[in-house]
Amino acid sequence: MAQAAEAARTVIMTVDDDPGVSRAVARDLRRRYGESYRIVRAESGESALDALRELKLRGDLVAVILADYRMPQMNGIEFLEQALDVYPGARRVLLTAYADTDAAIDAINVVDLDHYLLKPWDPPEEKLYPVLDDLLEAWRNSDYRPVPATKVVGHRWSARSSDVREFLARNQVPYRWYSADSPEGLRLLSAAGQDGQRLPLVITAEGNVLVEPEATELAAEVGLATTPTADFYDLVVIGGGPAGLGAAVYGASEGLRTVLVERSATGGQAGQSSRIENYLGFPDGVSGAQLTDRARRQAGKFGAEILTAREVTGLEANGSARVVHFADGSTVAAHAVILATGVSYRQLQAPGTPDLTGCGVYYGSALTEAASCQGHDVYIVGGANSAGQAAMYLARGAKSVTLLVRGPSLAASMSYYLIQQINEAENISVRTGTVVDAAHGSDHLEQLTLRDTESGTTELVDAQWMFVFIGAAPLTDWLDGSVLRDERGFILSGPDLSADGKPPASWELDRAPYHLETNIPGVFVAGDARAESAKRVASAVGEGAMAVMLVHRYLEQS
């Protein structure tokens, strides 16, 4: 019964701008699959995306998407790339003519295309149905999410509500959002026996009611692992950004019993990026969420455990064991540890910003808020790649996007390709030599005071949305007293542990520390938290893999 109910809410979508072809595809699909699946037909990429978003909001599943390659405004590959953001688990099929097979082959890398079909597909019993049967079977056996039923009720301008939505979204947990003063929101509050004074309210798929939940409680209730299955591992990876995920994939795939511990959501800062365009192997770019989801599933495929919403508070060496302490007082131990804690965006110190954080002022992309920026003026503070990527993403729907840059230009901190894209975007402007002096608003951001750094003149502008990307601080304070760090808090390793390149005085082994090894033997660092690291996704993933290689070397000599 459960499978039948799930199938009734599962969609096979076909997209073709030729009405005759579109009807023919839908007719053949209904003939074979109509009793078990809903067949949804669209005649343009835009209308299909609208339909996918509506299905997502209703909690329906999409198993397979078939898209014609030659469509005006948005071709099939472009459509499938955007559809991937809405339903990453759906199987993707491109309908092509013989002359377009090269484009179809290219799409295999661009959008992880599962199959391409040549038109015409007659007879469907030979050329269409066997392909769809295999794809549907693969989809049913994949790690797709069950029908999403988690509901969040909160206030639009609420920092805590924003935090809960961001936590669920970044952890790939489907949910539906209801404003507390909407009819459905009021009905949910009444059903839960709440008066709306304490929000957000979360109702899980099982009907459990959580009021103002903390991350650990929320994670456990929505099915995220929060407790290790063992007391001792070969390798503990702390941090779930690109470096941590890379280490987990390589560690687990090479036979190490591996657990990854993440305090919030996997992906780190890269996971919040709307589009990463200079990562090897993705010529058309990949969103941080897509890259994170694939890496997380890849790590799980090899057997790595991933713990979410677990805050690490300490690290100590106890004989040959490396013991990791959690905020709740529990511990987990391992032969080796890789520190991949990453960095966090520095807080803007302008008056008014602390009180308005989460209420119009956001650190990082906060992609859950992007839809609400449609038709509005948006300000972005910062001049590095993350700010540029956010500007390009938000410019799709915002009335205008203004980049506020302290320096004289973007050239010193932003990649050339992004600068070119920003210069070509009609609704993006760049104000150099400009800083935010103050943020104003009662329950949400309403205005900003901007100051010209050369003249000192100020200007008051109306603003409801400000996203801040002003440099990064390492998340390493909890290592104080155990692991050596530089004056900015970044972790020292290898030859950087001392000025003359020799091991520190506390080093007890005959050999010198390995390249990514800290002052504690068997404890390594990878990614942005490492002193003098490159601060790029590719280098972080590479360091995660390299750290695992050094873990093997350490274990062989221990």
PDB file of C-alpha atoms in Angstrom, residues 69-260:
ATOM      1  CA  TYR A  69      17.103  19.058 -27.180  1.00  0.00           C
ATOM      2  CA  ARG A  70      15.969  21.616 -29.779  1.00  0.00           C
ATOM      3  CA  MET A  71      13.695  23.992 -27.888  1.00  0.00           C
ATOM      4  CA  PRO A  72      13.719  27.801 -28.321  1.00  0.00           C
ATOM      5  CA  GLN A  73      14.768  30.155 -25.479  1.00  0.00           C
ATOM      6  CA  MET A  74      15.969  27.200 -23.393  1.00  0.00           C
ATOM      7  CA  ASN A  75      17.265  24.014 -24.990  1.00  0.00           C
ATOM      8  CA  GLY A  76      16.953  20.599 -23.406  1.00  0.00           C
ATOM      9  CA  ILE A  77      20.406  20.596 -21.846  1.00  0.00           C
ATOM     10  CA  GLU A  78      19.889  24.033 -20.279  1.00  0.00           C
ATOM     11  CA  PHE A  79      16.511  22.921 -18.952  1.00  0.00           C
ATOM     12  CA  LEU A  80      17.838  19.671 -17.487  1.00  0.00           C
ATOM     13  CA  GLU A  81      20.669  21.571 -15.796  1.00  0.00           C
ATOM     14  CA  GLN A  82      18.159  23.773 -13.978  1.00  0.00           C
ATOM     15  CA  ALA A  83      15.827  20.844 -13.307  1.00  0.00           C
ATOM     16  CA  LEU A  84      18.760  19.159 -11.559  1.00  0.00           C
ATOM     17  CA  ASP A  85      18.608  21.853  -8.873  1.00  0.00           C
ATOM     18  CA  VAL A  86      14.922  21.142  -8.229  1.00  0.00           C
ATOM     19  CA  TYR A  87      14.946  17.330  -8.441  1.00  0.00           C
ATOM     20  CA  PRO A  88      18.571  16.099  -8.291  1.00  0.00           C
ATOM     21  CA  GLY A  89      17.461  12.476  -7.961  1.00  0.00           C
ATOM     22  CA  ALA A  90      15.310  12.396 -11.112  1.00  0.00           C
ATOM     23  CA  ARG A  91      16.633  10.368 -14.023  1.00  0.00           C
ATOM     24  CA  ARG A  92      17.316  12.567 -17.069  1.00  0.00           C
ATOM     25  CA  VAL A  93      16.706  11.658 -20.721  1.00  0.00           C
ATOM     26  CA  LEU A  94      17.424  13.866 -23.745  1.00  0.00           C
ATOM     27  CA  LEU A  95      15.347  13.440 -26.933  1.00  0.00           C
ATOM     28  CA  THR A  96      17.523  14.212 -29.953  1.00  0.00           C
ATOM     29  CA  ALA A  97      17.686  13.957 -33.697  1.00  0.00           C
ATOM     30  CA  TYR A  98      20.580  12.047 -35.221  1.00  0.00           C
ATOM     31  CA  ALA A  99      22.368  15.307 -36.045  1.00  0.00           C
ATOM     32  CA  ASP A 100      22.407  16.277 -32.357  1.00  0.00           C
ATOM     33  CA  THR A 101      24.054  13.187 -30.930  1.00  0.00           C
ATOM     34  CA  ASP A 102      27.295  15.080 -30.246  1.00  0.00           C
ATOM     35  CA  ALA A 103      25.328  17.519 -28.046  1.00  0.00           C
ATOM     36  CA  ALA A 104      23.723  14.588 -26.270  1.00  0.00           C
ATOM     37  CA  ILE A 105      27.106  13.013 -25.550  1.00  0.00           C
ATOM     38  CA  ASP A 106      28.384  16.336 -24.189  1.00  0.00           C
ATOM     39  CA  ALA A 107      25.307  16.527 -21.947  1.00  0.00           C
ATOM     40  CA  ILE A 108      26.373  13.332 -20.192  1.00  0.00           C
ATOM     41  CA  ASN A 109      29.036  15.387 -18.389  1.00  0.00           C
ATOM     42  CA  VAL A 110      27.120  18.653 -18.158  1.00  0.00           C
ATOM     43  CA  VAL A 111      23.928  17.383 -16.493  1.00  0.00           C
ATOM     44  CA  ASP A 112      24.785  13.787 -15.562  1.00  0.00           C
ATOM     45  CA  LEU A 113      22.532  12.648 -18.401  1.00  0.00           C
ATOM     46  CA  ASP A 114      21.271   9.102 -17.844  1.00  0.00           C
ATOM     47  CA  HIS A 115      20.281   8.364 -21.439  1.00  0.00           C
ATOM     48  CA  TYR A 116      19.539   9.946 -24.792  1.00  0.00           C
ATOM     49  CA  LEU A 117      16.893   8.751 -27.239  1.00  0.00           C
ATOM     50  CA  LEU A 118      16.864   9.334 -30.971  1.00  0.00           C
ATOM     51  CA  LYS A 119      13.629  10.504 -32.547  1.00  0.00           C
ATOM     52  CA  PRO A 120      11.466   8.845 -33.717  1.00  0.00           C
ATOM     53  CA  TRP A 121      11.304   6.210 -30.976  1.00  0.00           C
ATOM     54  CA  ASP A 122       8.829   3.919 -32.777  1.00  0.00           C
ATOM     55  CA  PRO A 123       8.091   1.253 -31.902  1.00  0.00           C
ATOM     56  CA  PRO A 124       8.058   2.309 -28.222  1.00  0.00           C
ATOM     57  CA  GLU A 125       8.015  -1.336 -27.135  1.00  0.00           C
ATOM     58  CA  GLU A 126      11.559  -1.646 -28.483  1.00  0.00           C
ATOM     59  CA  LYS A 127      13.072   1.841 -28.264  1.00  0.00           C
ATOM     60  CA  LEU A 128      11.303   3.674 -25.413  1.00  0.00           C
ATOM     61  CA  TYR A 129       9.850   1.331 -22.807  1.00  0.00           C
ATOM     62  CA  PRO A 130      12.974  -0.786 -22.131  1.00  0.00           C
ATOM     63  CA  VAL A 131      14.963   2.398 -21.467  1.00  0.00           C
ATOM     64  CA  LEU A 132      12.291   3.832 -19.171  1.00  0.00           C
ATOM     65  CA  ASP A 133      11.856   0.524 -17.350  1.00  0.00           C
ATOM     66  CA  ASP A 134      15.564   0.440 -16.508  1.00  0.00           C
ATOM     67  CA  LEU A 135      15.612   4.085 -15.419  1.00  0.00           C
ATOM     68  CA  LEU A 136      12.556   3.690 -13.195  1.00  0.00           C
ATOM     69  CA  GLU A 137      14.040   0.587 -11.598  1.00  0.00           C
ATOM     70  CA  ALA A 138      17.312   2.451 -10.977  1.00  0.00           C
ATOM     71  CA  TRP A 139      15.410   5.384  -9.505  1.00  0.00           C
ATOM     72  CA  ARG A 140      13.407   3.126  -7.165  1.00  0.00           C
ATOM     73  CA  ASN A 141      16.627   1.513  -5.960  1.00  0.00           C
ATOM     74  CA  SER A 142      18.466   4.806  -5.496  1.00  0.00           C
ATOM     75  CA  ASP A 143      18.818   6.839  -2.334  1.00  0.00           C
ATOM     76  CA  TYR A 144      15.984   9.197  -3.203  1.00  0.00           C
ATOM     77  CA  ARG A 145      14.117  10.986  -0.465  1.00  0.00           C
ATOM     78  CA  PRO A 146      10.679   9.762   0.609  1.00  0.00           C
ATOM     79  CA  VAL A 147       7.666  11.945  -0.004  1.00  0.00           C
ATOM     80  CA  PRO A 148       8.521  15.160   1.848  1.00  0.00           C
ATOM     81  CA  ALA A 149       6.073  15.984   4.585  1.00  0.00           C
ATOM     82  CA  THR A 150       8.172  18.047   6.994  1.00  0.00           C
ATOM     83  CA  LYS A 151       6.491  21.390   7.572  1.00  0.00           C
ATOM     84  CA  VAL A 152       7.977  24.583   8.995  1.00  0.00           C
ATOM     85  CA  VAL A 153       5.784  27.362  10.356  1.00  0.00           C
ATOM     86  CA  GLY A 154       7.409  30.667  11.225  1.00  0.00           C
ATOM     87  CA  HIS A 155       7.647  34.402  10.670  1.00  0.00           C
ATOM     88  CA  ARG A 156       9.022  35.849   7.442  1.00  0.00           C
ATOM     89  CA  TRP A 157      11.418  38.183   9.256  1.00  0.00           C
ATOM     90  CA  SER A 158      12.682  35.794  11.910  1.00  0.00           C
ATOM     91  CA  ALA A 159      16.340  34.884  12.317  1.00  0.00           C
ATOM     92  CA  ARG A 160      15.511  31.559  13.963  1.00  0.00           C
ATOM     93  CA  SER A 161      13.024  30.633  11.231  1.00  0.00           C
ATOM     94  CA  SER A 162      15.659  31.482   8.640  1.00  0.00           C
ATOM     95  CA  ASP A 163      18.207  29.300  10.459  1.00  0.00           C
ATOM     96  CA  VAL A 164      15.866  26.291  10.488  1.00  0.00           C
ATOM     97  CA  ARG A 165      15.034  26.640   6.789  1.00  0.00           C
ATOM     98  CA  GLU A 166      18.707  27.007   5.895  1.00  0.00           C
ATOM     99  CA  PHE A 167      19.631  23.969   8.007  1.00  0.00           C
ATOM    100  CA  LEU A 168      17.021  21.777   6.313  1.00  0.00           C
ATOM    101  CA  ALA A 169      17.826  23.020   2.821  1.00  0.00           C
ATOM    102  CA  ARG A 170      21.588  22.574   3.142  1.00  0.00           C
ATOM    103  CA  ASN A 171      21.129  19.071   4.533  1.00  0.00           C
ATOM    104  CA  GLN A 172      18.952  18.131   1.529  1.00  0.00           C
ATOM    105  CA  VAL A 173      15.870  17.642   3.732  1.00  0.00           C
ATOM    106  CA  PRO A 174      12.701  18.521   1.747  1.00  0.00           C
ATOM    107  CA  TYR A 175      10.292  20.722   3.657  1.00  0.00           C
ATOM    108  CA  ARG A 176       7.368  23.056   3.131  1.00  0.00           C
ATOM    109  CA  TRP A 177       7.319  26.558   4.542  1.00  0.00           C
ATOM    110  CA  TYR A 178       4.203  28.264   5.920  1.00  0.00           C
ATOM    111  CA  SER A 179       3.964  31.782   7.224  1.00  0.00           C
ATOM    112  CA  ALA A 180       2.492  31.831  10.711  1.00  0.00           C
ATOM    113  CA  ASP A 181      -0.235  34.260   9.634  1.00  0.00           C
ATOM    114  CA  SER A 182      -1.260  32.336   6.499  1.00  0.00           C
ATOM    115  CA  PRO A 183      -4.469  30.251   6.563  1.00  0.00           C
ATOM    116  CA  GLU A 184      -2.564  26.961   6.349  1.00  0.00           C
ATOM    117  CA  GLY A 185      -0.009  28.177   8.882  1.00  0.00           C
ATOM    118  CA  LEU A 186      -2.769  29.028  11.332  1.00  0.00           C
ATOM    119  CA  ARG A 187      -4.377  25.609  10.775  1.00  0.00           C
ATOM    120  CA  LEU A 188      -1.085  23.855  11.486  1.00  0.00           C
ATOM    121  CA  LEU A 189      -0.525  25.901  14.642  1.00  0.00           C
ATOM    122  CA  SER A 190      -4.014  25.049  15.842  1.00  0.00           C
ATOM    123  CA  ALA A 191      -3.557  21.352  15.103  1.00  0.00           C
ATOM    124  CA  ALA A 192      -0.283  21.386  17.044  1.00  0.00           C
ATOM    125  CA  GLY A 193      -1.901  23.138  19.995  1.00  0.00           C
ATOM    126  CA  GLN A 194       0.321  26.218  19.648  1.00  0.00           C
ATOM    127  CA  ASP A 195      -0.638  29.883  19.782  1.00  0.00           C
ATOM    128  CA  GLY A 196       2.239  31.088  17.617  1.00  0.00           C
ATOM    129  CA  GLN A 197       4.135  32.802  20.422  1.00  0.00           C
ATOM    130  CA  ARG A 198       7.066  30.391  20.131  1.00  0.00           C
ATOM    131  CA  LEU A 199       8.305  29.899  16.588  1.00  0.00           C
ATOM    132  CA  PRO A 200       9.470  28.311  14.388  1.00  0.00           C
ATOM    133  CA  LEU A 201       7.283  25.231  14.639  1.00  0.00           C
ATOM    134  CA  VAL A 202       8.434  22.081  12.832  1.00  0.00           C
ATOM    135  CA  ILE A 203       6.112  19.166  12.137  1.00  0.00           C
ATOM    136  CA  THR A 204       8.000  16.065  11.002  1.00  0.00           C
ATOM    137  CA  ALA A 205       6.820  13.448   8.523  1.00  0.00           C
ATOM    138  CA  GLU A 206       5.792  11.252  11.464  1.00  0.00           C
ATOM    139  CA  GLY A 207       3.689  14.062  12.963  1.00  0.00           C
ATOM    140  CA  ASN A 208       6.093  14.955  15.781  1.00  0.00           C
ATOM    141  CA  VAL A 209       5.908  18.605  16.800  1.00  0.00           C
ATOM    142  CA  LEU A 210       9.107  20.550  17.539  1.00  0.00           C
ATOM    143  CA  VAL A 211       8.924  24.060  18.966  1.00  0.00           C
ATOM    144  CA  GLU A 212      11.983  26.277  18.479  1.00  0.00           C
ATOM    145  CA  PRO A 213      14.136  23.170  17.908  1.00  0.00           C
ATOM    146  CA  GLU A 214      17.888  23.198  18.282  1.00  0.00           C
ATOM    147  CA  ALA A 215      19.935  21.807  15.402  1.00  0.00           C
ATOM    148  CA  THR A 216      20.719  18.510  17.157  1.00  0.00           C
ATOM    149  CA  GLU A 217      17.067  17.831  17.978  1.00  0.00           C
ATOM    150  CA  LEU A 218      15.965  18.816  14.486  1.00  0.00           C
ATOM    151  CA  ALA A 219      18.604  16.649  12.825  1.00  0.00           C
ATOM    152  CA  ALA A 220      17.628  13.582  14.814  1.00  0.00           C
ATOM    153  CA  GLU A 221      13.911  14.041  14.079  1.00  0.00           C
ATOM    154  CA  VAL A 222      14.298  14.444  10.304  1.00  0.00           C
ATOM    155  CA  GLY A 223      16.442  11.360   9.913  1.00  0.00           C
ATOM    156  CA  LEU A 224      19.982  12.740   9.892  1.00  0.00           C
ATOM    157  CA  ALA A 225      22.572  10.661  11.751  1.00  0.00           C
ATOM    158  CA  THR A 226      23.827  12.392  14.887  1.00  0.00           C
ATOM    159  CA  THR A 227      25.352   9.544  16.911  1.00  0.00           C
ATOM    160  CA  PRO A 228      28.384   7.426  15.905  1.00  0.00           C
ATOM    161  CA  THR A 229      27.762   3.690  15.637  1.00  0.00           C
ATOM    162  CA  ALA A 230      31.121   2.843  17.222  1.00  0.00           C
ATOM    163  CA  ASP A 231      33.463   4.181  19.877  1.00  0.00           C
ATOM    164  CA  PHE A 232      36.628   3.770  17.830  1.00  0.00           C
ATOM    165  CA  TYR A 233      37.452   4.343  14.151  1.00  0.00           C
ATOM    166  CA  ASP A 234      40.466   4.316  11.907  1.00  0.00           C
ATOM    167  CA  LEU A 235      39.808   7.920  10.911  1.00  0.00           C
ATOM    168  CA  VAL A 236      37.705  10.813  12.214  1.00  0.00           C
ATOM    169  CA  VAL A 237      37.221  13.693   9.787  1.00  0.00           C
ATOM    170  CA  ILE A 238      36.101  16.930  11.447  1.00  0.00           C
ATOM    171  CA  GLY A 239      34.280  19.227   9.035  1.00  0.00           C
ATOM    172  CA  GLY A 240      32.105  18.454   6.028  1.00  0.00           C
ATOM    173  CA  GLY A 241      33.276  20.972   3.432  1.00  0.00           C
ATOM    174  CA  PRO A 242      35.067  19.958   0.207  1.00  0.00           C
ATOM    175  CA  ALA A 243      38.228  18.980   2.100  1.00  0.00           C
ATOM    176  CA  GLY A 244      36.330  16.896   4.662  1.00  0.00           C
ATOM    177  CA  LEU A 245      34.118  15.220   2.079  1.00  0.00           C
ATOM    178  CA  GLY A 246      37.172  14.508  -0.085  1.00  0.00           C
ATOM    179  CA  ALA A 247      38.920  12.924   2.894  1.00  0.00           C
ATOM    180  CA  ALA A 248      35.832  10.866   3.774  1.00  0.00           C
ATOM    181  CA  VAL A 249      35.490   9.567   0.196  1.00  0.00           C
ATOM    182  CA  TYR A 250      39.149   8.592  -0.115  1.00  0.00           C
ATOM    183  CA  GLY A 251      39.433   7.277   3.427  1.00  0.00           C
ATOM    184  CA  ALA A 252      36.378   5.044   3.215  1.00  0.00           C
ATOM    185  CA  SER A 253      37.114   3.906  -0.346  1.00  0.00           C
ATOM    186  CA  GLU A 254      40.576   2.781   0.736  1.00  0.00           C
ATOM    187  CA  GLY A 255      39.313   0.614   3.568  1.00  0.00           C
ATOM    188  CA  LEU A 256      39.597   2.944   6.553  1.00  0.00           C
ATOM    189  CA  ARG A 257      36.646   2.857   8.928  1.00  0.00           C
ATOM    190  CA  THR A 258      35.749   6.527   8.616  1.00  0.00           C
ATOM    191  CA  VAL A 259      33.344   8.888  10.348  1.00  0.00           C
ATOM    192  CA  LEU A 260      32.829  12.505   9.303  1.00  0.00           C
TER     193      LEU A 260
END
